CSV table of C-alpha atoms and ligand atoms in Angstrom, one decimal:
chain,number,residue,atom,x,y,z
A,1,UNK,CA,25.0,-14.0,18.2
A,2,UNK,CA,22.9,-17.0,19.3
A,3,UNK,CA,20.9,-19.3,17.0
A,4,UNK,CA,17.6,-17.7,17.7
A,5,UNK,CA,18.6,-14.2,16.7
A,6,UNK,CA,20.4,-15.5,13.7
A,7,UNK,CA,17.2,-17.2,12.6
A,8,UNK,CA,15.2,-14.1,13.2
A,9,UNK,CA,17.7,-12.0,11.2
A,10,UNK,CA,17.5,-14.5,8.3
A,11,UNK,CA,13.7,-14.4,8.3
A,12,UNK,CA,13.8,-10.6,8.3
A,13,UNK,CA,16.3,-10.7,5.4
A,14,UNK,CA,14.0,-13.0,3.4
A,15,UNK,CA,11.0,-10.7,4.0
A,16,UNK,CA,13.0,-7.6,3.2
A,17,UNK,CA,14.3,-9.2,0.0
A,18,UNK,CA,10.8,-10.1,-1.1
A,19,UNK,CA,9.6,-6.5,-0.6
A,20,UNK,CA,12.6,-5.0,-2.4
A,21,UNK,CA,11.8,-7.2,-5.4
A,22,UNK,CA,8.2,-5.9,-5.3
A,23,UNK,CA,9.7,-2.3,-5.4
A,24,UNK,CA,9.5,-1.2,-1.8
A,25,UNK,CA,11.5,1.8,-0.7
A,26,UNK,CA,14.2,1.3,1.9
A,27,UNK,CA,12.3,3.4,4.5
A,28,UNK,CA,9.6,0.7,4.6
A,29,UNK,CA,12.1,-1.9,5.6
A,30,UNK,CA,13.9,0.4,8.1
A,31,UNK,CA,10.6,1.0,9.8
A,32,UNK,CA,9.4,-2.6,9.9
A,33,UNK,CA,12.6,-4.6,10.5
A,34,UNK,CA,15.4,-4.4,13.0
A,35,UNK,CA,18.0,-4.8,10.3
A,36,UNK,CA,20.7,-2.1,10.2
A,37,UNK,CA,20.7,0.6,7.5
A,38,UNK,CA,24.0,-0.7,6.1
A,39,UNK,CA,22.7,-4.2,5.9
A,40,UNK,CA,19.5,-3.1,4.1
A,41,UNK,CA,21.5,-0.9,1.6
A,42,UNK,CA,23.7,-3.8,0.8
A,43,UNK,CA,20.7,-6.1,0.3
A,44,UNK,CA,19.0,-3.5,-1.9
A,45,UNK,CA,22.1,-3.2,-4.1
A,46,UNK,CA,22.4,-7.0,-4.3
A,47,UNK,CA,18.9,-7.3,-5.6
A,48,UNK,CA,18.3,-4.2,-7.7
A,49,UNK,CA,21.9,-3.5,-8.8
A,50,UNK,CA,21.2,0.1,-7.8
A,51,UNK,CA,21.6,2.4,-4.8
A,52,UNK,CA,18.4,3.1,-3.0
A,53,UNK,CA,16.9,6.5,-3.8
A,54,UNK,CA,17.1,9.1,-1.1
A,55,UNK,CA,14.0,11.2,-2.0
A,56,UNK,CA,11.2,11.9,0.4
A,57,UNK,CA,8.5,9.2,1.0
A,58,UNK,CA,4.9,10.0,0.0
A,59,UNK,CA,3.5,11.4,3.2
A,60,UNK,CA,0.2,13.1,2.1
A,61,UNK,CA,-3.2,11.5,2.6
A,62,UNK,CA,-4.6,13.6,-0.3
A,63,UNK,CA,-3.1,11.3,-3.0
A,64,UNK,CA,-5.3,8.4,-1.7
A,65,UNK,CA,-8.5,10.4,-2.0
A,66,UNK,CA,-7.9,11.7,-5.5
A,67,UNK,CA,-10.0,9.9,-8.1
A,68,UNK,CA,-8.0,7.1,-9.8
A,69,UNK,CA,-5.6,6.5,-6.9
A,70,UNK,CA,-8.6,6.2,-4.6
A,71,UNK,CA,-10.0,3.3,-6.6
A,72,UNK,CA,-6.6,1.5,-6.4
A,73,UNK,CA,-6.1,2.3,-2.7
A,74,UNK,CA,-9.7,1.1,-1.9
A,75,UNK,CA,-9.1,-2.1,-3.8
A,76,UNK,CA,-5.9,-2.7,-2.0
A,77,UNK,CA,-7.4,-2.0,1.5
A,78,UNK,CA,-10.3,-4.3,0.9
A,79,UNK,CA,-7.8,-7.1,-0.1
A,80,UNK,CA,-5.6,-6.3,2.9
A,81,UNK,CA,-8.5,-6.4,5.3
A,82,UNK,CA,-10.0,-9.7,4.1
A,83,UNK,CA,-6.5,-11.3,4.1
A,84,UNK,CA,-5.8,-10.0,7.6
A,85,UNK,CA,-9.1,-11.5,8.8
A,86,UNK,CA,-8.6,-14.9,7.1
A,87,UNK,CA,-4.9,-15.7,8.0
A,88,UNK,CA,-2.6,-14.7,10.7
A,89,UNK,CA,0.3,-13.0,8.9
A,90,UNK,CA,3.2,-11.0,10.2
A,91,UNK,CA,3.0,-7.3,9.1
A,92,UNK,CA,5.5,-7.5,6.2
A,93,UNK,CA,4.1,-10.8,4.9
A,94,UNK,CA,0.6,-9.3,4.9
A,95,UNK,CA,1.9,-6.3,3.0
A,96,UNK,CA,3.7,-8.4,0.4
A,97,UNK,CA,0.8,-10.9,-0.1
A,98,UNK,CA,-1.9,-8.3,-0.2
A,99,UNK,CA,0.1,-6.2,-2.7
A,100,UNK,CA,0.7,-9.1,-5.0
A,101,UNK,CA,-3.1,-9.9,-5.0
A,102,UNK,CA,-3.8,-6.2,-5.7
A,103,UNK,CA,-1.4,-6.0,-8.6
A,104,UNK,CA,-2.9,-9.2,-10.1
A,105,UNK,CA,-6.4,-7.8,-9.8
A,106,UNK,CA,-5.4,-4.4,-11.3
A,107,UNK,CA,-3.7,-6.2,-14.2
A,108,UNK,CA,-6.7,-8.4,-14.7
A,109,UNK,CA,-8.7,-5.2,-15.2
A,110,UNK,CA,-6.1,-3.9,-17.7
A,111,UNK,CA,-4.9,-1.2,-15.3
A,112,UNK,CA,-1.3,-0.3,-14.2
A,113,UNK,CA,-1.0,-1.0,-10.5
A,114,UNK,CA,-0.4,2.7,-9.6
A,115,UNK,CA,-0.4,2.0,-5.9
A,116,UNK,CA,3.2,1.1,-5.3
A,117,UNK,CA,4.1,-1.3,-2.4
A,118,UNK,CA,5.5,1.8,-0.5
A,119,UNK,CA,2.2,3.7,-1.0
A,120,UNK,CA,0.3,0.6,0.2
A,121,UNK,CA,2.4,0.5,3.3
A,122,UNK,CA,1.8,4.2,4.0
A,123,UNK,CA,-1.9,3.7,3.4
A,124,UNK,CA,-2.1,1.0,6.1
A,125,UNK,CA,-0.3,3.4,8.5
A,126,UNK,CA,-2.8,6.1,7.7
A,127,UNK,CA,-5.7,3.8,8.4
A,128,UNK,CA,-4.1,2.5,11.6
A,129,UNK,CA,-3.6,6.1,12.8
A,130,UNK,CA,-7.2,6.9,11.9
A,131,UNK,CA,-6.4,9.5,9.3
A,132,UNK,CA,-8.0,7.5,6.5
A,133,UNK,CA,-10.7,4.8,6.7
A,134,UNK,CA,-13.0,2.7,4.5
A,135,UNK,CA,-16.4,4.2,4.0
A,136,UNK,CA,-19.3,2.4,2.3
A,137,UNK,CA,-20.6,4.0,-0.8
A,138,UNK,CA,-24.3,4.9,-0.4
A,139,UNK,CA,-25.1,3.7,-4.0
A,140,UNK,CA,-23.1,0.5,-4.7
A,141,UNK,CA,-22.2,-0.5,-1.1
A,142,UNK,CA,-18.5,-0.9,-2.0
A,143,UNK,CA,-16.1,0.3,0.7
A,144,UNK,CA,-13.7,3.2,-0.4
A,145,UNK,CA,-10.9,5.1,1.2
A,146,UNK,CA,-12.0,8.5,2.6
A,147,UNK,CA,-10.6,10.9,5.2
A,148,UNK,CA,-11.7,9.7,8.6
A,149,UNK,CA,-14.7,11.5,10.1
A,150,UNK,CA,-15.5,13.1,6.8
A,151,UNK,CA,-18.7,11.1,6.3
A,152,UNK,CA,-19.8,10.4,9.8
A,153,UNK,CA,-23.3,9.0,10.3
A,154,UNK,CA,-24.1,9.0,6.6
A,155,UNK,CA,-24.0,12.8,6.2
A,156,UNK,CA,-23.0,14.1,3.8
A,157,UNK,CA,-23.9,10.9,1.8
A,158,UNK,CA,-20.8,9.4,0.4
A,159,UNK,CA,-20.8,8.4,-3.3
A,160,UNK,CA,-17.7,6.6,-4.7
A,161,UNK,CA,-15.6,7.5,-7.7
A,162,UNK,CA,-16.9,4.6,-9.7
A,163,UNK,CA,-20.6,5.5,-9.2
A,164,UNK,CA,-19.9,9.1,-9.9
A,165,UNK,CA,-16.7,9.6,-11.9
A,166,UNK,CA,-15.5,13.2,-12.3
A,167,UNK,CA,-16.4,14.9,-15.6
A,168,UNK,CA,-12.8,14.7,-16.9
A,169,UNK,CA,-12.8,10.9,-16.5
A,170,UNK,CA,-14.4,10.1,-19.9
A,171,UNK,CA,-12.2,12.4,-21.9
A,172,UNK,CA,-8.9,10.5,-21.8
A,173,UNK,CA,-8.1,6.9,-21.1
A,174,UNK,CA,-5.1,7.2,-18.9
A,175,UNK,CA,-2.9,4.4,-17.7
A,176,UNK,CA,-4.0,3.1,-14.3
A,177,UNK,CA,-7.6,3.7,-15.1
A,178,UNK,CA,-10.1,1.2,-13.7
A,179,UNK,CA,-13.6,1.7,-15.1
B,201,ZN,ZN1,-20.3,3.4,-5.4
């Protein structure tokens, strides 16, 4: 192996390690790096002291449009977009930096960051493949995650979950709630 590819591998290992520390699932790293499955499993064990879980990744777009998750996903995507526009970052660095900013904002609002780093990664993929997008709320002007093409040309008018919380919202204060 030459010096250049060794350096590249080291850089990928550093990025992968950072994301594992943030709680990323192995599939994220398998998809975004060229590191082998065996190398990633070893790294995961070194950092977490556990074997990576083998369960299915969250693949549905519906989670992101349900009430509380939607507020978290929208917060994340806005941070991700503005970070992407202001600095040139490699994909995994952007994910890690945007997620750390998101979790700090959520905690500042006394909410559990219910959008995991793996969910954040899936969200960006859904937006890139035009299954989800950011739609401006017709009342507050904030941009929120919706299914693509659901609110084309302002009809039906889109109202976000903060301007119009569902009826059940006031009944219980659940963890993860942003009001
Ligand atoms: Zn609104």
